[in-house]
PDB file of C-alpha atoms in Angstrom:
ATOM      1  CA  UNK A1243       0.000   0.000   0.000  1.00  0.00           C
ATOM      2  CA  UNK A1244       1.154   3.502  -1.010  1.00  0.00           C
ATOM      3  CA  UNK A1245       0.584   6.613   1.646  1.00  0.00           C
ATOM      4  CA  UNK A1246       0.780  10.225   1.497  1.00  0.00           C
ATOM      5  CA  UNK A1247       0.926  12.589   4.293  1.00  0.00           C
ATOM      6  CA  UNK A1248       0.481  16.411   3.912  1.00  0.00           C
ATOM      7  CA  UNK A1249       2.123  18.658   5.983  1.00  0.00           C
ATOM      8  CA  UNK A1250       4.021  21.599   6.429  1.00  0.00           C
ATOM      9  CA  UNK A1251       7.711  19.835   6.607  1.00  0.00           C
ATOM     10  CA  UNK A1252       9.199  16.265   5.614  1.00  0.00           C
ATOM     11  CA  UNK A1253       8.279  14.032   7.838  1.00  0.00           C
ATOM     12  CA  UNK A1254      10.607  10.947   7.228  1.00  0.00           C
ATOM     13  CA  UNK A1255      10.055   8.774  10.671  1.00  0.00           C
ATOM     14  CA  UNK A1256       7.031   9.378  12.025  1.00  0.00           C
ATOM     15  CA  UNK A1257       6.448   9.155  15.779  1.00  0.00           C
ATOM     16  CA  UNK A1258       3.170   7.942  17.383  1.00  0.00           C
ATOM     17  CA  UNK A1259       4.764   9.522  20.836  1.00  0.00           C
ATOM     18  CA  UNK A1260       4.573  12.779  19.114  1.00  0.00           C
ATOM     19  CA  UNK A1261       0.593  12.340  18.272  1.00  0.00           C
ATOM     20  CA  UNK A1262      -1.969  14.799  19.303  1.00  0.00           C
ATOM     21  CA  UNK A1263      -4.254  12.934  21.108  1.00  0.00           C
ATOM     22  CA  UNK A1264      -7.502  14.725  20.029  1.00  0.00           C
ATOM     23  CA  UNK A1265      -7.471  14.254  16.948  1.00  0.00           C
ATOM     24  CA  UNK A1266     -10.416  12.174  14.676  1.00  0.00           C
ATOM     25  CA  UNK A1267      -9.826   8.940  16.110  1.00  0.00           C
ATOM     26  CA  UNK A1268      -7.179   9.536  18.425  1.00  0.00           C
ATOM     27  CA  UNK A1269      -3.647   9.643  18.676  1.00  0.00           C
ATOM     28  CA  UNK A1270      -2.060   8.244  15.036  1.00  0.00           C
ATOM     29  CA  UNK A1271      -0.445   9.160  11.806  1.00  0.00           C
ATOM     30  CA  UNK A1272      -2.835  10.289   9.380  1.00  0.00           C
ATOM     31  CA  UNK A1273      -2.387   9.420   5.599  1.00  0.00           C
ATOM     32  CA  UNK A1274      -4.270   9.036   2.712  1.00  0.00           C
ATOM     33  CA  UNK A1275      -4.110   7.168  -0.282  1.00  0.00           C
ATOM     34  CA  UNK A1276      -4.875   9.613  -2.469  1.00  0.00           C
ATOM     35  CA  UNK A1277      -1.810  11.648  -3.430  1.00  0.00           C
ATOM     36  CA  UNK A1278      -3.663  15.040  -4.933  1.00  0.00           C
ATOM     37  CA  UNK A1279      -5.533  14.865  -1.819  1.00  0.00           C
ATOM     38  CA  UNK A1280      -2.252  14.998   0.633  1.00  0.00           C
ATOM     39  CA  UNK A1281      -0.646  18.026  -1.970  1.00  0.00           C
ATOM     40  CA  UNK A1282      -4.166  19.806  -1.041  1.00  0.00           C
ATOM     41  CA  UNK A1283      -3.793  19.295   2.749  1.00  0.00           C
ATOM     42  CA  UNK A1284      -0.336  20.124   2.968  1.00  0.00           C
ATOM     43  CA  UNK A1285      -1.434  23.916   1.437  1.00  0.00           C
ATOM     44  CA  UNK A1286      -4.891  24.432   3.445  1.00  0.00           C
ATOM     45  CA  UNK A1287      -3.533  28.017   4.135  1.00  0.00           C
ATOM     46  CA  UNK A1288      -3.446  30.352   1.643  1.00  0.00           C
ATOM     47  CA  UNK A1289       0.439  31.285   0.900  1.00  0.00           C
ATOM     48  CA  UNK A1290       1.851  28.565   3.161  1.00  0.00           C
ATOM     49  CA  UNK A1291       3.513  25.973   0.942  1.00  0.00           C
ATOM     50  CA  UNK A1292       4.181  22.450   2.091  1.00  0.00           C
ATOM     51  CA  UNK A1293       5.639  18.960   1.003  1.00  0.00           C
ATOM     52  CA  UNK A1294       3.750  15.509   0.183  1.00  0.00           C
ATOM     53  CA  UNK A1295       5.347  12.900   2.084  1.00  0.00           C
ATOM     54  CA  UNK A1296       5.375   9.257   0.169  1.00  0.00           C
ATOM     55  CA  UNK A1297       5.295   5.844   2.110  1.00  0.00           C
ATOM     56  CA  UNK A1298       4.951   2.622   1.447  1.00  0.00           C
ATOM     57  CA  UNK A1299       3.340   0.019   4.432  1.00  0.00           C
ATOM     58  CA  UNK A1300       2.355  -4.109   3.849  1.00  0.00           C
ATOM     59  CA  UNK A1301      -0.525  -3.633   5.147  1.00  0.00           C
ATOM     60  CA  UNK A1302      -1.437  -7.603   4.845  1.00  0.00           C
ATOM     61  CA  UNK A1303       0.304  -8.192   8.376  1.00  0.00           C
ATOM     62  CA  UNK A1304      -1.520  -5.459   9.792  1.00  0.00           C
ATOM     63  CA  UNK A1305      -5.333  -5.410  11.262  1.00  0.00           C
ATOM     64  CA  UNK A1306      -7.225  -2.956   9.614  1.00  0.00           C
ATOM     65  CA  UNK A1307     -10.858  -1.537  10.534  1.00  0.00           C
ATOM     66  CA  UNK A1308     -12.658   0.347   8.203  1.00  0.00           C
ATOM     67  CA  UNK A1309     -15.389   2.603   9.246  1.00  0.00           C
ATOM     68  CA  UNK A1310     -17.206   2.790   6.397  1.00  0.00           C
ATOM     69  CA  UNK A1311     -17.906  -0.767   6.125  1.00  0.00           C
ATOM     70  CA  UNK A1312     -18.929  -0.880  10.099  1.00  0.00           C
ATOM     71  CA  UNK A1313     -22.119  -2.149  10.676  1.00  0.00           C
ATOM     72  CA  UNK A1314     -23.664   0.884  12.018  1.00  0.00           C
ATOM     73  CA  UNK A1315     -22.316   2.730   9.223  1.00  0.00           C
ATOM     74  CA  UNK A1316     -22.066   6.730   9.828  1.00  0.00           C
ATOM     75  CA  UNK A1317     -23.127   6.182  13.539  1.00  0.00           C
ATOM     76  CA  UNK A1318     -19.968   4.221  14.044  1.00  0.00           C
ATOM     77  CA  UNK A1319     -17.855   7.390  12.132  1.00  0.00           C
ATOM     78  CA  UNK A1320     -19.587   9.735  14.608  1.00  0.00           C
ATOM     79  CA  UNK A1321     -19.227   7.885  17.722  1.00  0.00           C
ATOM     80  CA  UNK A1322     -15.361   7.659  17.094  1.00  0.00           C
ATOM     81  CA  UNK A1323     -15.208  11.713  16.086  1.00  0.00           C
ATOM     82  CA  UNK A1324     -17.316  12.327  19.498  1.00  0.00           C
ATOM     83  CA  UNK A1325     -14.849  10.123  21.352  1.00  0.00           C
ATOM     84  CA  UNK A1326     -11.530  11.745  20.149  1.00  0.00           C
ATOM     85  CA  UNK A1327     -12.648  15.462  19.273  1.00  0.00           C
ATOM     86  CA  UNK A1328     -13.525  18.580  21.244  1.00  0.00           C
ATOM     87  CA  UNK A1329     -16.677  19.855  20.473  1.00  0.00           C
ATOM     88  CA  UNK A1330     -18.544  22.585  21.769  1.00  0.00           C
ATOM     89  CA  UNK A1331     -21.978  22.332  22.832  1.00  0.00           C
ATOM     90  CA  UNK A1332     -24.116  23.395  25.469  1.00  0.00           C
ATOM     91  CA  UNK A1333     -23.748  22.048  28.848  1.00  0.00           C
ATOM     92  CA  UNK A1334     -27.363  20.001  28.650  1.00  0.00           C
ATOM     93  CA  UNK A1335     -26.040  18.420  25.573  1.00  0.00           C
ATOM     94  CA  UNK A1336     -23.165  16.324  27.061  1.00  0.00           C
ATOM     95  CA  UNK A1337     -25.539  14.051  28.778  1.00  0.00           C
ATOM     96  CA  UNK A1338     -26.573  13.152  25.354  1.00  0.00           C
ATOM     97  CA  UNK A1339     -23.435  13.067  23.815  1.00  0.00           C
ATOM     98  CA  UNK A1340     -22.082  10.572  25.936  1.00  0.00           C
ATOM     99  CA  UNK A1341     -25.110   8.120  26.029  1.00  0.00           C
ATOM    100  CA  UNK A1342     -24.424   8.064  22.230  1.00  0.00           C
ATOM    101  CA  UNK A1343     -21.062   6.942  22.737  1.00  0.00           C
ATOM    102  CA  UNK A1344     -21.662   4.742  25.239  1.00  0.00           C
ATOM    103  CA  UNK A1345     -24.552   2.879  22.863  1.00  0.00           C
ATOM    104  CA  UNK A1346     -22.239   3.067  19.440  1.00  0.00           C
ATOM    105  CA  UNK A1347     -19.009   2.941  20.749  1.00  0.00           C
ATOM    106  CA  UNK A1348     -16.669   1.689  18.418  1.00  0.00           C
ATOM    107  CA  UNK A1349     -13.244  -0.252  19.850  1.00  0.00           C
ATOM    108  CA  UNK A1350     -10.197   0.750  17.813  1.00  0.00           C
ATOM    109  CA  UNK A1351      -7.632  -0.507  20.363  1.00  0.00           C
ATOM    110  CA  UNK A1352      -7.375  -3.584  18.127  1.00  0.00           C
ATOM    111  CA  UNK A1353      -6.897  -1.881  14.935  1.00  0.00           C
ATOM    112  CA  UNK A1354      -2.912  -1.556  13.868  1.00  0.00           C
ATOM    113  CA  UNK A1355      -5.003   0.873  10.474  1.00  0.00           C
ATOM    114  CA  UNK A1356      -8.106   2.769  10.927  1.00  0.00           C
ATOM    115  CA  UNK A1357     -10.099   3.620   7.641  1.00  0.00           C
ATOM    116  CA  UNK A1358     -12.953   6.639   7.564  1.00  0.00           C
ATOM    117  CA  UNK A1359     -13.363   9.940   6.405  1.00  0.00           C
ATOM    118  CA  UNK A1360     -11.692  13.245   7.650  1.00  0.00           C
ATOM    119  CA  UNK A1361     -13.073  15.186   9.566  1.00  0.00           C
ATOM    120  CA  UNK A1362     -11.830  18.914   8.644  1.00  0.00           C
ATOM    121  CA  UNK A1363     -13.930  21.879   8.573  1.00  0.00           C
ATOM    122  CA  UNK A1364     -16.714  21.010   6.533  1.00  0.00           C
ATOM    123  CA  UNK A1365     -17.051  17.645   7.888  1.00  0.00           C
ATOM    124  CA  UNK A1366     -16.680  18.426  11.473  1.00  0.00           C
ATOM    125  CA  UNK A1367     -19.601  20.884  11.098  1.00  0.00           C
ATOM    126  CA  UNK A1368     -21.792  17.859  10.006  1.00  0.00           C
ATOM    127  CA  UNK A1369     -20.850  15.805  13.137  1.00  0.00           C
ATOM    128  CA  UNK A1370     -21.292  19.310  15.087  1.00  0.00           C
ATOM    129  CA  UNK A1371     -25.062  19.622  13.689  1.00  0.00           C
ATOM    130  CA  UNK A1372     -25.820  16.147  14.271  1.00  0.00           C
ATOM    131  CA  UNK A1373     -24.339  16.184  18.094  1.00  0.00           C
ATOM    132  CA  UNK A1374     -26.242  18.993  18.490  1.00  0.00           C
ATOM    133  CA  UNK A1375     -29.971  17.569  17.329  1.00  0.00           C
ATOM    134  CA  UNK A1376     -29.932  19.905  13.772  1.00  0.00           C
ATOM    135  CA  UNK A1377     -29.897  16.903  11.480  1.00  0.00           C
ATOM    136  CA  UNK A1378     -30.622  13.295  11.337  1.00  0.00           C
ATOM    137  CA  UNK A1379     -27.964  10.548  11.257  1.00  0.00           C
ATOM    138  CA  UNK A1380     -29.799  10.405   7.584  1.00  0.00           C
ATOM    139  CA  UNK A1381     -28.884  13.380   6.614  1.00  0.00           C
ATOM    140  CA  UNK A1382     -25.238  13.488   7.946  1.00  0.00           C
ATOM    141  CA  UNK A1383     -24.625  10.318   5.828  1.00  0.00           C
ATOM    142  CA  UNK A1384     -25.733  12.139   2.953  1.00  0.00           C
ATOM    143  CA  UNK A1385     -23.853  15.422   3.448  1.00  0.00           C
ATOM    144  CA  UNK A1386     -20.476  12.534   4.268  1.00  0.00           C
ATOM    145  CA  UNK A1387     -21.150  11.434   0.763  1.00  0.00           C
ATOM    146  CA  UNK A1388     -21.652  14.831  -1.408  1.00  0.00           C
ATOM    147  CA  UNK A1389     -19.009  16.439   0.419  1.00  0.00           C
ATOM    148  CA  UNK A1390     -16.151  14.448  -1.404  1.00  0.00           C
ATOM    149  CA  UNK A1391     -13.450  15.094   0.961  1.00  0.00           C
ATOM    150  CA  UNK A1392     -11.788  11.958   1.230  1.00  0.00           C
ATOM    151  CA  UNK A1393     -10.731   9.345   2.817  1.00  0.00           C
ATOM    152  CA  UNK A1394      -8.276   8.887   5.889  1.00  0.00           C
ATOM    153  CA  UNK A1395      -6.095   6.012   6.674  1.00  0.00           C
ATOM    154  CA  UNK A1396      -4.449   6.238  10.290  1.00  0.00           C
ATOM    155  CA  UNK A1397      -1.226   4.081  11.710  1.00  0.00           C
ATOM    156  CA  UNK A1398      -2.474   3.490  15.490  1.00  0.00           C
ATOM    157  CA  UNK A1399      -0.129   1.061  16.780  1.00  0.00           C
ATOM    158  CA  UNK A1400       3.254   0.435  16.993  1.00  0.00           C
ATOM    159  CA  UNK A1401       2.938  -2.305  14.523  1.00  0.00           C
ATOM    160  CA  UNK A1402       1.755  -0.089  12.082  1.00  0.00           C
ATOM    161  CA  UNK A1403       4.327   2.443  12.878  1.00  0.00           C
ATOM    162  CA  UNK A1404       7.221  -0.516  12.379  1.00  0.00           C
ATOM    163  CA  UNK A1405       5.962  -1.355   9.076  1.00  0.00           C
ATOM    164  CA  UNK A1406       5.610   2.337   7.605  1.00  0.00           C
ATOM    165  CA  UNK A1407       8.651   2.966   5.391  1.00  0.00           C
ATOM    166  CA  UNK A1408       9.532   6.846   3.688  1.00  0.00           C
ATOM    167  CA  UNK A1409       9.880   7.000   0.234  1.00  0.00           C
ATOM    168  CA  UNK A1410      10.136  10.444  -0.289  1.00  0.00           C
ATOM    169  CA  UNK A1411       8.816  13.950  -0.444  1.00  0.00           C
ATOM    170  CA  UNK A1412       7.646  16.130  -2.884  1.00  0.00           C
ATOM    171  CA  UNK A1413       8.206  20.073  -1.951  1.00  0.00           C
ATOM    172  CA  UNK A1414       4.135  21.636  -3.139  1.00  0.00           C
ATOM    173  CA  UNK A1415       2.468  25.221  -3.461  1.00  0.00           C
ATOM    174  CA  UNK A1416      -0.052  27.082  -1.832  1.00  0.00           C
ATOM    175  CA  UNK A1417      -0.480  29.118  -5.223  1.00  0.00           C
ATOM    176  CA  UNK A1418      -1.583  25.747  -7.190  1.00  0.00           C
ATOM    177  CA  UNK A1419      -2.814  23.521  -4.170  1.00  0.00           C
ATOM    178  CA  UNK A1420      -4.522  25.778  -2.143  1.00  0.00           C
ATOM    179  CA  UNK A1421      -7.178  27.078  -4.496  1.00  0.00           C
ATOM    180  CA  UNK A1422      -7.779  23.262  -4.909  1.00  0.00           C
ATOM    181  CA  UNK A1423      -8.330  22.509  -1.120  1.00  0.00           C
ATOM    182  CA  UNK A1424     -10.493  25.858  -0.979  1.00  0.00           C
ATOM    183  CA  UNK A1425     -12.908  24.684  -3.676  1.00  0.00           C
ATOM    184  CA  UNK A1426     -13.663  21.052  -2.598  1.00  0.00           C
ATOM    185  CA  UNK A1427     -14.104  22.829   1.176  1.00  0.00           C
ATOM    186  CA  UNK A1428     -16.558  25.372  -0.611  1.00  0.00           C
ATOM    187  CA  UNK A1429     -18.536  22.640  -2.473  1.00  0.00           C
ATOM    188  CA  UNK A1430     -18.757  20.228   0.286  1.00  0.00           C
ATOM    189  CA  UNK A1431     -20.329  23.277   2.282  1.00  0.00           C
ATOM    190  CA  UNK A1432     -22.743  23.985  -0.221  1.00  0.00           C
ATOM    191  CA  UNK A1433     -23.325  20.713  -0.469  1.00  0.00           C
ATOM    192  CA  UNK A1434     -24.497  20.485   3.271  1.00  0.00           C
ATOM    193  CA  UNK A1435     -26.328  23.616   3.323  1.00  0.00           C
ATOM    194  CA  UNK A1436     -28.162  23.034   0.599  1.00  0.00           C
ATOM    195  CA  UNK A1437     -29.428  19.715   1.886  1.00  0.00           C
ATOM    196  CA  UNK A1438     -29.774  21.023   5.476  1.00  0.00           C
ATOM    197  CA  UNK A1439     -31.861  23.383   4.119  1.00  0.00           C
ATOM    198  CA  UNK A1440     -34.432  21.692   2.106  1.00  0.00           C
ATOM    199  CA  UNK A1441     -38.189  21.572   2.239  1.00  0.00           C
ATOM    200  CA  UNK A1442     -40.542  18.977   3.471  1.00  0.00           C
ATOM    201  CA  UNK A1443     -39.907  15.571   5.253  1.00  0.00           C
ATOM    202  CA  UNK A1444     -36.760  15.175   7.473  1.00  0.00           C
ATOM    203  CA  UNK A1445     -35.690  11.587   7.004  1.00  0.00           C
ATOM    204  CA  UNK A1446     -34.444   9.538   9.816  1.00  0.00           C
ATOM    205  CA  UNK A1447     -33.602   9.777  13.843  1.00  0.00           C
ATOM    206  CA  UNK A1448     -31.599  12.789  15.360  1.00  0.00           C
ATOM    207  CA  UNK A1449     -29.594  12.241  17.960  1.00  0.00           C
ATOM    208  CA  UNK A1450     -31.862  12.721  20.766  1.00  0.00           C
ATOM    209  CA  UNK A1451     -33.853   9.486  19.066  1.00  0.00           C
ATOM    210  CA  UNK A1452     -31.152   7.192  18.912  1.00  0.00           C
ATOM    211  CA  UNK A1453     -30.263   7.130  22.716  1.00  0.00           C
ATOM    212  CA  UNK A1454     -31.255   5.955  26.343  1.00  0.00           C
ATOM    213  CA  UNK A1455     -30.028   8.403  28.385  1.00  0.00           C
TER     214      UNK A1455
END
């Protein structure tokens, strides 16, 4: 399997001691397999030019888990983003919050790769409206799937940090990549306000709906 990384620098040995621990679904190295996508996050300010890191991982002695194939499908992305991320919400709401994560909890301790989407901007402010009762897990799987924004594949373990191996990076530019990043971000909003916003008949269960608390 072939990896890219965006970021702001070469990053030749990556350390999972050196992960933020708040990040989508937890502490890890985030990747994706899609190289135009890594050129685009390594330039998501404009100006600020950055370098697509190259890897290659055998990923056939590793245990991967992909969230898009889980059984409760986007509940089982959003109980891992509520898990890992910080999100803002009114003080009533937590209650809630952590019922749901209790009921769809999803156990990545396991999992040496972790497969789901990314949760930037645009799609943290579809978990945001779910959490907070806006929109229906219906709905959010919708807006997941117009927003085109990619895929994410994380190293978690040790193992997977072992078997990672640098091939390279390639130096990229805010004045080509940026504008890139900046349109997918602008359709995938548009994508979610336009469907947040239609008329008649809400289909399926917001958050409140799904939980015992």
């Amino acid at each position: 399997m072939i990896l890219f990384h965006g970021s702001p620098e070469r990053v030749e040995r990556p350390n999972i001691k050196k992960c933020y621990p708040y990040n989508d679904y937890g502490a890890g190295f985030y990747c994706t397999l899609d190289k135009g996508l890594a050129c685009e996050w390594a330039c998501n300010r404009p100006g600020v030019d950055g370098f697509c890191n190259q890897y290659s991982i055998d990923e056939t002695k590793l245990t991967i888990l992909n969230l898009d194939e889980h059984e409760q499908g986007v509940l089982a992305w959003l109980a891992v983003l509520m898990e890992h991320r910080i999100f803002d919400m009114e003080w009533n709401a937590f209650q809630v919050k952590d019922a749901f994560i209790r009921q769809y909890h999803v156990d990545l301790t396991g999992a040496d790769l972790v497969v789901g989407y990314r949760a930037d901007d645009s799609y943290f402010s579809i978990a945001r409206a779910f959490v907070s009762g806006t929109i229906t897990e219906i709905q959010a799987a919708e807006a997941l799937r117009l927003g085109e924004l990619g895929q994410q594949v994380v190293l978690r373990s040790p193992k997977a940090f072992r078997a990672i191996r640098f091939e390279g990076a390639e130096q990229v530019y805010a004045a080509q990549w940026y504008p890139r990043w900046e349109r997918r971000d602008s359709e995938a909003r548009a994508s979610f306000a336009g469907m947040r916003h239609a008329k008649g008949k809400v289909p399926g269960k917001r958050i409140f709906d799904l939980v015992e608390v």
